[in-house]
XYZ file of C-alpha atoms in Angstrom:
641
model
C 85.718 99.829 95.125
C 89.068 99.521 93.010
C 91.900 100.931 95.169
C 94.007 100.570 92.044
C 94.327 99.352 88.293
C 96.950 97.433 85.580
C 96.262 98.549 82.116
C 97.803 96.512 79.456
C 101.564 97.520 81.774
C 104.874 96.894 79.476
C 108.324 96.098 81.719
C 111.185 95.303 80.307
C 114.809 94.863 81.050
C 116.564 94.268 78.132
C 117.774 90.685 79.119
C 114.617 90.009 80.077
C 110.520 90.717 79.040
C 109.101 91.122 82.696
C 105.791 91.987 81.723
C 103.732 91.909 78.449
C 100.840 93.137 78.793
C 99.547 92.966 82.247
C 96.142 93.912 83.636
C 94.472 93.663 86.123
C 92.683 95.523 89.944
C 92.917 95.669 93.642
C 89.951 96.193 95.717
C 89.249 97.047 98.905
C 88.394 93.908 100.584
C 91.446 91.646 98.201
C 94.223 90.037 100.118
C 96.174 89.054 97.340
C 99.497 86.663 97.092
C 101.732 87.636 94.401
C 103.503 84.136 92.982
C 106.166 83.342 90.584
C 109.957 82.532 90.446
C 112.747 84.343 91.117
C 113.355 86.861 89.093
C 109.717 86.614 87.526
C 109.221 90.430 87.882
C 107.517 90.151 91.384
C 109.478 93.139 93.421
C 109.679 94.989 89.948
C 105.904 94.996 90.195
C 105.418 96.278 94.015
C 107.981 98.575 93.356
C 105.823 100.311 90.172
C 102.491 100.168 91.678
C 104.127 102.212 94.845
C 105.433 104.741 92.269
C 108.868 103.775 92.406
C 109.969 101.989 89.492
C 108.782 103.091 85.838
C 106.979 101.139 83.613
C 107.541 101.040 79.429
C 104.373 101.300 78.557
C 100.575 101.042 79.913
C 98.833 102.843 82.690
C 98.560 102.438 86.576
C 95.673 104.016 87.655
C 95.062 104.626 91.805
C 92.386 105.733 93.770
C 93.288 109.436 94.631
C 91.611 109.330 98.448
C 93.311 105.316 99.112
C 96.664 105.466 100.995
C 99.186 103.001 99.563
C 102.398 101.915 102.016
C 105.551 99.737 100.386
C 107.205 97.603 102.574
C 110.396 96.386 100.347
C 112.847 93.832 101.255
C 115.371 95.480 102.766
C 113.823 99.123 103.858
C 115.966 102.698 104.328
C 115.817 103.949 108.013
C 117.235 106.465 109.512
C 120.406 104.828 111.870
C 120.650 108.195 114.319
C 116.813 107.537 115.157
C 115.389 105.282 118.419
C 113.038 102.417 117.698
C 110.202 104.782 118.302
C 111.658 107.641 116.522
C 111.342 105.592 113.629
C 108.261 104.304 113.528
C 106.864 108.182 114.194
C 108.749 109.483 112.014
C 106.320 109.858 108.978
C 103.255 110.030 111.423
C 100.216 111.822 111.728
C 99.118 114.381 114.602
C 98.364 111.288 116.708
C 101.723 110.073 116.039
C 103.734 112.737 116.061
C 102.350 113.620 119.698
C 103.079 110.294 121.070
C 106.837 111.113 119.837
C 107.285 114.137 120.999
C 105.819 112.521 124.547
C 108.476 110.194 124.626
C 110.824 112.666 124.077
C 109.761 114.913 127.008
C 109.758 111.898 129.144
C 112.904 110.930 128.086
C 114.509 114.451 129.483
C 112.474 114.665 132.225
C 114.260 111.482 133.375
C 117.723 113.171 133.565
C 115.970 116.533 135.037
C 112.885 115.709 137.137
C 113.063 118.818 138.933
C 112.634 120.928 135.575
C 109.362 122.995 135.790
C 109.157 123.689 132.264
C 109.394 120.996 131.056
C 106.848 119.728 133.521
C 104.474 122.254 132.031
C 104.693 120.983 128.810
C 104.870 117.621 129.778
C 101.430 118.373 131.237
C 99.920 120.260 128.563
C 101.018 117.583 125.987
C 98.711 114.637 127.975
C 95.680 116.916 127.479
C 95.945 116.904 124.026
C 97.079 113.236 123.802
C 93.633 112.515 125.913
C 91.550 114.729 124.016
C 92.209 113.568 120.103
C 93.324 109.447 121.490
C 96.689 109.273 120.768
C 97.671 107.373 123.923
C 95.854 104.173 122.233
C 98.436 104.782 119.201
C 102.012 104.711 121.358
C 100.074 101.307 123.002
C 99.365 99.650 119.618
C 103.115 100.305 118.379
C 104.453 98.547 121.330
C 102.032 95.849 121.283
C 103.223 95.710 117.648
C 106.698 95.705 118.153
C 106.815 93.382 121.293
C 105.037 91.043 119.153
C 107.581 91.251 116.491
C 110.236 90.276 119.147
C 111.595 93.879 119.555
C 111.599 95.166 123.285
C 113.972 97.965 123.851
C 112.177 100.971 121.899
C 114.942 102.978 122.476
C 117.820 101.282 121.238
C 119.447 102.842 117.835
C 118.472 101.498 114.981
C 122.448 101.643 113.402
C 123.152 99.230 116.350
C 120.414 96.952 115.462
C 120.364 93.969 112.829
C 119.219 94.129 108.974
C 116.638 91.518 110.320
C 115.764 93.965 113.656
C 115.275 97.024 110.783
C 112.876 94.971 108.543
C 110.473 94.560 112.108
C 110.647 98.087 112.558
C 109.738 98.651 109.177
C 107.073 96.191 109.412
C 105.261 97.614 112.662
C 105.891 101.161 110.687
C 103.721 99.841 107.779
C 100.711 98.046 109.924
C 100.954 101.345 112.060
C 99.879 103.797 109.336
C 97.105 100.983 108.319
C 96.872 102.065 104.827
C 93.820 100.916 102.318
C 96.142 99.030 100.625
C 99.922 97.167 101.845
C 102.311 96.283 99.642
C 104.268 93.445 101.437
C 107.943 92.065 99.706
C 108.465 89.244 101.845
C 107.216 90.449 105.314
C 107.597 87.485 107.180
C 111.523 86.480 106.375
C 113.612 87.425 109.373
C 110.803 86.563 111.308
C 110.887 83.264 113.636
C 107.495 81.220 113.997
C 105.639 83.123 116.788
C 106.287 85.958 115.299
C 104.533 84.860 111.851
C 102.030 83.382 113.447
C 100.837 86.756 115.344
C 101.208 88.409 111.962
C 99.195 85.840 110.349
C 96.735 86.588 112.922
C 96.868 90.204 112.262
C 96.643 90.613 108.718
C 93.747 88.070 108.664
C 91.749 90.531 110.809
C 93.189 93.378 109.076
C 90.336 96.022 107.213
C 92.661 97.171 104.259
C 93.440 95.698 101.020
C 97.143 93.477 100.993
C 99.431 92.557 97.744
C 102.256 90.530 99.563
C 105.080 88.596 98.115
C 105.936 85.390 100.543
C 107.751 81.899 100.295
C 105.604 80.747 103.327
C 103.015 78.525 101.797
C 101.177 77.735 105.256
C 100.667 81.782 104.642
C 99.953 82.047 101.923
C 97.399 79.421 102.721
C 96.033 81.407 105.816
C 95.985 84.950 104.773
C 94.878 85.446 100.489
C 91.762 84.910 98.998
C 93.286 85.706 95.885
C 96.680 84.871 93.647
C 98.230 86.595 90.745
C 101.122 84.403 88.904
C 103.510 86.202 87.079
C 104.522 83.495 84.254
C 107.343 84.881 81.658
C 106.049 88.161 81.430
C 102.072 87.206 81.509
C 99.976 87.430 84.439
C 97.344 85.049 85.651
C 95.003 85.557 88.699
C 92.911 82.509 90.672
C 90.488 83.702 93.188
C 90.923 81.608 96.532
C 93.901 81.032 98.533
C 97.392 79.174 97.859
C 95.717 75.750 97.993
C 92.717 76.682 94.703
C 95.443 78.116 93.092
C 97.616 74.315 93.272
C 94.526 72.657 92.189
C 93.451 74.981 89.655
C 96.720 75.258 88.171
C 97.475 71.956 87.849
C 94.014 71.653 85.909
C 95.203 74.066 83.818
C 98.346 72.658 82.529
C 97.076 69.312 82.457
C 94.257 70.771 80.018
C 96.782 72.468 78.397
C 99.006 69.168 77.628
C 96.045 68.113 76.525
C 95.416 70.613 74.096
C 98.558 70.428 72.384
C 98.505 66.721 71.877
C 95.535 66.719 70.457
C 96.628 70.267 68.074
C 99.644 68.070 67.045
C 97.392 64.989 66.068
C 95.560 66.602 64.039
C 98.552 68.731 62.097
C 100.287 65.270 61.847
C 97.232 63.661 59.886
C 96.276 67.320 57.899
C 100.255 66.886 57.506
C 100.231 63.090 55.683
C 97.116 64.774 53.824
C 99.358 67.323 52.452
C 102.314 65.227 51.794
C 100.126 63.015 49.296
C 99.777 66.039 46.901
C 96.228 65.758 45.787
C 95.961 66.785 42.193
C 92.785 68.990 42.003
C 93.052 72.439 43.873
C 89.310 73.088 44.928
C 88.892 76.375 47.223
C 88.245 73.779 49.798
C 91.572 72.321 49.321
C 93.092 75.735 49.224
C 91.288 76.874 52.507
C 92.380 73.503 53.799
C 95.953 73.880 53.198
C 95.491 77.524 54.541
C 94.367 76.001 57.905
C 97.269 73.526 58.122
C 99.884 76.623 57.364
C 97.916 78.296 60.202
C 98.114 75.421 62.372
C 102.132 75.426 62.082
C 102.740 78.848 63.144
C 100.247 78.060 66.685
C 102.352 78.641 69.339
C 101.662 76.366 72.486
C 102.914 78.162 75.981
C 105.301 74.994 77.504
C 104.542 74.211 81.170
C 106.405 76.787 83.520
C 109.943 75.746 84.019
C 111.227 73.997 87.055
C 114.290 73.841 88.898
C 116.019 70.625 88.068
C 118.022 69.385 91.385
C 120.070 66.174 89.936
C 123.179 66.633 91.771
C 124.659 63.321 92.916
C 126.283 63.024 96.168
C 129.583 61.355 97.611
C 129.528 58.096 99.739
C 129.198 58.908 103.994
C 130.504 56.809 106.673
C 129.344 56.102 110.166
C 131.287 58.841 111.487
C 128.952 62.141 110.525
C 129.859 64.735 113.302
C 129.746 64.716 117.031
C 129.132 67.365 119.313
C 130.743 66.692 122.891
C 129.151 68.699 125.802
C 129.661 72.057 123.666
C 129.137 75.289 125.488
C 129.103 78.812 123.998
C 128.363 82.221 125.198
C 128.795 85.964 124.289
C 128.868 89.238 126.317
C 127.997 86.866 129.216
C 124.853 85.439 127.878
C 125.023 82.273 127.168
C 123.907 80.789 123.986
C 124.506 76.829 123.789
C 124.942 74.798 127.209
C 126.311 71.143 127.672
C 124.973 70.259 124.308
C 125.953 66.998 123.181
C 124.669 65.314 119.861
C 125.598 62.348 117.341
C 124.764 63.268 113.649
C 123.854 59.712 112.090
C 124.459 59.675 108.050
C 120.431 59.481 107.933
C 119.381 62.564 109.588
C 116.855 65.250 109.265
C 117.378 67.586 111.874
C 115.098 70.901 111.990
C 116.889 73.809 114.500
C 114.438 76.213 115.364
C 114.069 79.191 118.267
C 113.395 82.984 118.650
C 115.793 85.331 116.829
C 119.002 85.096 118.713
C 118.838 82.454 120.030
C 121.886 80.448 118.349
C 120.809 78.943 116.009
C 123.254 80.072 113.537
C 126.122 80.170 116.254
C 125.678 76.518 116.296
C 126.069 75.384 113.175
C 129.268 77.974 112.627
C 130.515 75.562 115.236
C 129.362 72.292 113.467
C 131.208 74.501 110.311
C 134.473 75.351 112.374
C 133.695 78.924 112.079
C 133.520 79.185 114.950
C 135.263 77.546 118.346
C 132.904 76.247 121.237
C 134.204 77.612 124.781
C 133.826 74.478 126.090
C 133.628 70.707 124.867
C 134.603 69.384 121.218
C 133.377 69.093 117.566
C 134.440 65.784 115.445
C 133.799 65.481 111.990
C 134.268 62.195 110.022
C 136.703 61.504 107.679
C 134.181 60.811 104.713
C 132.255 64.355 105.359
C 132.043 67.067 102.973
C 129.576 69.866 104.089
C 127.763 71.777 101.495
C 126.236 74.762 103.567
C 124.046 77.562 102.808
C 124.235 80.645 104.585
C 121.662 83.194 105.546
C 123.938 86.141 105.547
C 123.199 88.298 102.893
C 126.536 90.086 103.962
C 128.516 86.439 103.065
C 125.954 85.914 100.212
C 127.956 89.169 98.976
C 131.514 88.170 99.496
C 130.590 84.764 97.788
C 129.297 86.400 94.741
C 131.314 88.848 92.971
C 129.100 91.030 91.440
C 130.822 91.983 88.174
C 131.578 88.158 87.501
C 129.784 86.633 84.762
C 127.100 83.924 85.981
C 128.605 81.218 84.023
C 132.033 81.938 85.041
C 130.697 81.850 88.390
C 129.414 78.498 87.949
C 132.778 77.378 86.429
C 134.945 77.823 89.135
C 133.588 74.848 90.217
C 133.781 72.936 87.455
C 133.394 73.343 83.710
C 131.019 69.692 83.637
C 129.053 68.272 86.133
C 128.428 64.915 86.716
C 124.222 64.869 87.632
C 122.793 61.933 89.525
C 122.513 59.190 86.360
C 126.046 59.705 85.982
C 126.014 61.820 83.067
C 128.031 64.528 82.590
C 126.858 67.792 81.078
C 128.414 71.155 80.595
C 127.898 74.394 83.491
C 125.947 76.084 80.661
C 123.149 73.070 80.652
C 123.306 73.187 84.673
C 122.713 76.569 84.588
C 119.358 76.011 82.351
C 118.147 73.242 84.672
C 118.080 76.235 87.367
C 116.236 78.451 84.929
C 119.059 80.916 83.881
C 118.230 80.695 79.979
C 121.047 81.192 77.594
C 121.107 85.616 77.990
C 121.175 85.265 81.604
C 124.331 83.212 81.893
C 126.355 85.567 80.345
C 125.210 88.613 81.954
C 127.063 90.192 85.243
C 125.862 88.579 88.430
C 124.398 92.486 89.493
C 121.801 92.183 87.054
C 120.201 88.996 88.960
C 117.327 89.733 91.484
C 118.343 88.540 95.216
C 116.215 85.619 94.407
C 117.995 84.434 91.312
C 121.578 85.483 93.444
C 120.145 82.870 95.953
C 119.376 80.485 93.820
C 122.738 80.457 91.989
C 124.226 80.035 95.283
C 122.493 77.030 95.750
C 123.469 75.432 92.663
C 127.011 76.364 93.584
C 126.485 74.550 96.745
C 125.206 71.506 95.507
C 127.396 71.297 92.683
C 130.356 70.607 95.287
C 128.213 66.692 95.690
C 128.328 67.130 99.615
C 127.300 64.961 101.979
C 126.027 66.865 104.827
C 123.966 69.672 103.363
C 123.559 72.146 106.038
C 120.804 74.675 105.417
C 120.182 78.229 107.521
C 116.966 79.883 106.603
C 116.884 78.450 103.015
C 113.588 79.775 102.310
C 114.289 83.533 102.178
C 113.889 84.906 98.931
C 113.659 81.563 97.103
C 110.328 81.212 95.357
C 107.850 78.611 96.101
C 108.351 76.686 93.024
C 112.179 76.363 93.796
C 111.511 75.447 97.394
C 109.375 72.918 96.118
C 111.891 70.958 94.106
C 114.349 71.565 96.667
C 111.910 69.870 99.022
C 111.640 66.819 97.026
C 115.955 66.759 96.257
C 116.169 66.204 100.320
C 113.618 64.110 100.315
C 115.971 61.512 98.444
C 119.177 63.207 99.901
C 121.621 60.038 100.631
C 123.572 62.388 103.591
C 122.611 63.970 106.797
C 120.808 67.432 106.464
C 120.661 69.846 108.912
C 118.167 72.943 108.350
C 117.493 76.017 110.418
C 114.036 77.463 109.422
C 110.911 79.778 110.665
C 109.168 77.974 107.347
C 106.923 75.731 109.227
C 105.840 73.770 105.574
C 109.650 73.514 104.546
C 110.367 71.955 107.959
C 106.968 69.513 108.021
C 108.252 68.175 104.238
C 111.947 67.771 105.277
C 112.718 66.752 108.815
C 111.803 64.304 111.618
C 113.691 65.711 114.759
C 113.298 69.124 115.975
C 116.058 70.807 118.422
C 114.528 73.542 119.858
C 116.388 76.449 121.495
C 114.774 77.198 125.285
C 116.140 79.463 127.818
C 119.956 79.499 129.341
C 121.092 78.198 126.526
C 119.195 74.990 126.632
C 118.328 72.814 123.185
C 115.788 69.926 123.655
C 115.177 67.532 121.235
C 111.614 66.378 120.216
C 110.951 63.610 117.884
C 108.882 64.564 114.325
C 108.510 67.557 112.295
C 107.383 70.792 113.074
C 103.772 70.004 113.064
C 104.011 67.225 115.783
C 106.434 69.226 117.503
C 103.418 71.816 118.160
C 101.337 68.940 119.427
C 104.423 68.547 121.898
C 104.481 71.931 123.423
C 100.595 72.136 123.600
C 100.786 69.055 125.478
C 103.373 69.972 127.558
C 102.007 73.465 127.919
C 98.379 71.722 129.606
C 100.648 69.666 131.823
C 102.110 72.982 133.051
C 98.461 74.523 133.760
C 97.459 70.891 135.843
C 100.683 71.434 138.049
C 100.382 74.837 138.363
C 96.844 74.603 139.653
C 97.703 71.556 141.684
C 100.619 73.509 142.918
C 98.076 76.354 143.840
C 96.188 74.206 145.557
C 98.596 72.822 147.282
C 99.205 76.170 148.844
C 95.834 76.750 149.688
C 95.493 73.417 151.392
C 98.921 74.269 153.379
C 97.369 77.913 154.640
C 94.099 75.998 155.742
C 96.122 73.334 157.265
C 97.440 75.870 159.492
C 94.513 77.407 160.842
C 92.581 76.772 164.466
C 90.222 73.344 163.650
C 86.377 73.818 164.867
C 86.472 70.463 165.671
C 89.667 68.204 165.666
C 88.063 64.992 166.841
C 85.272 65.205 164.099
C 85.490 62.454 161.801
C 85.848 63.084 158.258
C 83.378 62.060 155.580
C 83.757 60.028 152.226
C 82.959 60.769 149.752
C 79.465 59.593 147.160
C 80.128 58.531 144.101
C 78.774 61.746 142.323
C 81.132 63.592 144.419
C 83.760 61.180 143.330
C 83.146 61.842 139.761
C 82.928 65.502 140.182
C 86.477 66.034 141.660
C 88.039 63.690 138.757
C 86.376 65.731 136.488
C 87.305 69.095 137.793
C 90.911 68.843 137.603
C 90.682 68.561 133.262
C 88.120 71.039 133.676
C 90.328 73.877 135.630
C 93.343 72.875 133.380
C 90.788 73.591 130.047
C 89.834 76.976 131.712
C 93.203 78.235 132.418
C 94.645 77.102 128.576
C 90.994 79.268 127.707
C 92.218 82.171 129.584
C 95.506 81.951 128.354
C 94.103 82.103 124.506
C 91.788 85.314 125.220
C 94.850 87.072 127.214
C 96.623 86.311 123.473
C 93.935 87.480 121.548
C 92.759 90.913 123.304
C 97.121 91.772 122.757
C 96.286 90.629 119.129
C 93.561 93.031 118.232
C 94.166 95.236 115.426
C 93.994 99.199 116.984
C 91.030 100.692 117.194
C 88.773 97.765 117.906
C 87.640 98.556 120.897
C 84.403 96.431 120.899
C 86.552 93.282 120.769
C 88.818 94.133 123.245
C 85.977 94.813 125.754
C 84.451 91.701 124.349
C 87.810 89.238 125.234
C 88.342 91.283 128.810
C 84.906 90.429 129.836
C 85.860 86.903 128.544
C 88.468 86.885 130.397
C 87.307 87.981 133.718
C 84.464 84.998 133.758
C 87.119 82.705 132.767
C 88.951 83.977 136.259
C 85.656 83.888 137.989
C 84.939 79.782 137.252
C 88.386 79.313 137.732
C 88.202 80.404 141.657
C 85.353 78.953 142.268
C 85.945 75.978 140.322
C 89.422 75.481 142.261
C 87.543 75.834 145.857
C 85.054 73.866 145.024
C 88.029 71.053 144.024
C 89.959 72.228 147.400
C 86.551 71.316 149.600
C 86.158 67.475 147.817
C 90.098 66.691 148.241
C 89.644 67.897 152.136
C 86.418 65.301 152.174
C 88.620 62.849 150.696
C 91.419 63.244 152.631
């Protein structure tokens, strides 16, 4: 069943065509990525086919019973509301109970003795029980734990832009529409958090259009992609991966195409040139042809960033971090940390949202000042860094400036990595701002393009140590891309903090990871082998755990009466031998399996009650082996002993 339907849909901005003609339909069962570079049109799309944003010409067609939610990039909320206020706020009867609940409780707190309100209190958990709704206020804090937001109560004009865009996220897979619009859910989010919603959306009933820079989603979560491609739009059914092979099929067969097209006019061409001197209607309809063949117009390959920036020579002497400590409102962030940046690194900083991660490098930056220990930067370094903060991303930019004049303020040439010099104006095309952009007011840019002209500004500057936090929000794949390969042959240290777990797998090979009090261990690799770490690390935890239970158990029985204290002991067989070796993997296997169910049943989508009876029963023989499995190991070490 179409949920909704393109018709030959005109947008354009004056500056720029956005869409031609495009067509085509969502159905029920489509989780759909929504590809193409910054600036492309892709937000200007979501924001029509929610009802938002006009189009020129065309028709969008939706399915009058299908509920359609928009989840844009930076969402309107209501600062004077709670957490929970919020994501009730445009609720159904279920809902709406489940707020006004929350609100009785919340009085009934500061009066306890108040009858009336106890009344109502009362009166208000019959109906709850009677129509479900206590399943509801469950799933949204399930949801919003999962999203890394615990206090449902705090005010959401005290909370981050990043906190917001959660809320509005657990909002939007609250209401479980037939159909999610999605600008960029996952930025703002750190990897456990996109994981779980990976999870989610995978098992998710409803039809999703999404726009993401995470490829590894991408990957995990469409079985469909539409490209927008200078105003024309071109779908691929399968995931991120059939859409790389497919496309470069297509532009291969396209280069293809055209070389043979201009072989041909070249010859017909030389044919013409020789000026035959009979005009036979074959000749004539011959010569038509070639004059047709002229005015063929061949679609060039889409264009790509071009990173050629050279950089200035390094030293030994990067920057050192001596036994820095930093803390705020008594919580301590960074403790004892002490580093030595080599003019070869790749360092990937990752950890829950904060955790630090920025604080420390705005101390590697001299932003700001470490409460304890030192920060020395060599002579020779020159850090380039790009900032996260859309609020800095402002101050940077001014908004009325031309682009180009923008881009001169750092120079009016550029010397790119041959040695060439060219002028700000060919820079500017090599990071896709044609010839109309460049002299338009920096407003007019999508955030995308505004990030993206940052960049260039950055790397214009040739530094050395290129420090990177969250790079991949609202860049487009194809920029990120390039950008991978430019550090790739980077000759300076780079420093990157990221929740992209592709961008960090192509660019770095040591991961500091941000733990508890403040803590940042180191693990050798990229991301992906620094999962292998933790998994390993996490099995060791269930084998000392159990030994440590164990251990316990064998203390308690130590302690009790013996039957018999001059009874000898028996040895053990060589089955038995085998069997107690084997049961100590076994119990640590069992207890990683429980641990994965527990996940799971917190992980089903609302309203699935057949799994989640499914994954506690799973659970509860897991627990079952698990004793008896443990005694049984108890009884052979006592033997053995």
């Amino acid at each position: 069943m179409s949920l909704i339907t393109l018709q030959s849909v005109k947008k354009d901005f004056g500056i720029k065509e956005l869409l031609k003609d495009a067509s085509f339909s969502l159905d029920a069962t489509d989780k759909v990525g929504l590809i193409g570079t910054n600036g492309s049109g892709k937000s200007t799309l979501l924001k029509m086919m929610a009802g938002l944003e006009p189009i020129d010409n065309g028709q969008i067609l939706a399915n009058s019973g299908a509920t359609i939610v928009y989840l844009p990039q930076q969402p309107d909320l209501d600062e004077n509301r709670t957490v929970l206020e919020q994501i009730f706020a445009d609720a159904g009867e279920q809902m709406a109970l489940v707020r006004e609940y929350e609100e009785i409780s919340d009085k009934l707190a500061h009066a306890p003795e108040d009858k009336q309100l106890m009344t109502r209190l009362s009166s208000l958990m019959q109906r709850m029980d009677a129509i479900g709704a206590w399943e509801v206020e469950t799933n949204a804090k399930i949801i919003l734990s999962q999203l890394g937001i615990t206090d449902f109560n705090a005010v959401i004009g005290t909370l981050s832009g990043g906190y917001r865009k959660r809320i509005a996220l657990a909002t939007a897979l609250l209401s479980e529409p037939d159909l999610l619009l999605m600008d960029e859910p996952t930025n703002h989010l750190d990897a456990n958090s996109v994981e779980w919603l990976q999870s989610y959306l995978n098992r998710y009933r409803g039809a999703i259009l999404l726009i993401t820079h995470d490829r590894y989603f991408l990957d995990k979560v469409t079985n469909r992609i539409i490209e927008i491609d200078r105003g024309d739009i071109y779908t691929y059914a399968g995931n991120y991966s059939y859409y790389l092979e497919k496309k470069a099929l297509s532009e291969e067969s396209a280069v293809s195409s055209q070389r043979k097209h201009q072989g041909v006019l070249r010859r017909e061409l030389e044919w013409l040139k020789r000026g035959p001197k009979a005009r036979s209607t074959k000749q004539k309809a011959r010569i038509d042809r070639i004059h047709d063949m002229q005015e063929t117009e061949f679609k060039q390959a889409q264009g790509k960033v071009d990173i050629s920036t050279p950089t200035r020579r390094i030293g030994k002497k990067v920057i050192e971090l001596n036994n820095i400590s930093k803390a705020y409102d008594g919580r301590t962030l960074i403790k004892d940390f002490t580093y030595e940046f080599s003019p070869d690194d790749r360092i990937g900083i990752i950890g829950g949202n904060g955790a630090g991660k920025s604080t420390l490098l705005d101390m590697i930056t001299g932003r700001v000042q470490p409460d304890s220990g030192s920060v020395e930067i060599g002579a020779t370094v020159h850090i380039g860094y790009f900032n996260q903060h859309s609020e800095e991303l402002q101050s940077a930019l001014n908004e009325n400036q031309r682009v180009i004049d923008y881009i001169k303020e750092e120079g009016e040439f550029v010397k790119i990595a041959d040695g060439t010099k060219i002028t700000a104006s060919q820079m500017l095309e090599r990071f896709l701002f044609p010839g109309n952009q460049q002299y338009a007011p920096i407003h007019k840019l999508s955030g995308g393009e505004k990030r993206r002209l940052f960049l260039l500004r950055v790397l214009m500057a040739t530094p050395n140590v290129l420090i990177l936090d969250e790079p991949t929000n609202d860049l487009d794949v194809q920029t990120l891309a390039v950008l991978e390969d430019y550090l790739e042959d980077f000759s300076g240290c780079v420093i990157v903090v990221s929740h992209d777990r592709y961008f960090l797998d192509r660019t770095v090979d040591t991961i500091f990871a941000f733990q508890e009090g403040g803590n940042i261990k180191q693990y050798p690799g990229n991301y992906s082998v620094y999962l292998d770490y933790k998994q390993a690390e996490e099995a060791q935890q269930q084998i000392n755990n159990t030994k440590e239970k164990a251990k316990n158990v064998e203390t308690h029985t130590a302690s009790l009466p013996k039957e018999n204290e001059t009874k000898k002991r028996r040895g053990l067989s060589n089955w038995q031998k085998r069997e107690f070796e084997q049961l100590e993997g076994k119990i640590a296997q069992m207890e990683a399996e429980k641990a994965e169910a527990e996940k799971a049943m917190a992980n089903v989508p609302p309203g699935n009650y057949t799994q989640v009876q499914k994954l506690y029963e799973q659970v509860e023989t897991l627990k079952e082996a698990i004793d008896a499995a443990t005694e049984r190991w108890l009884e052979l070490a006592e033997m053995e002993s």
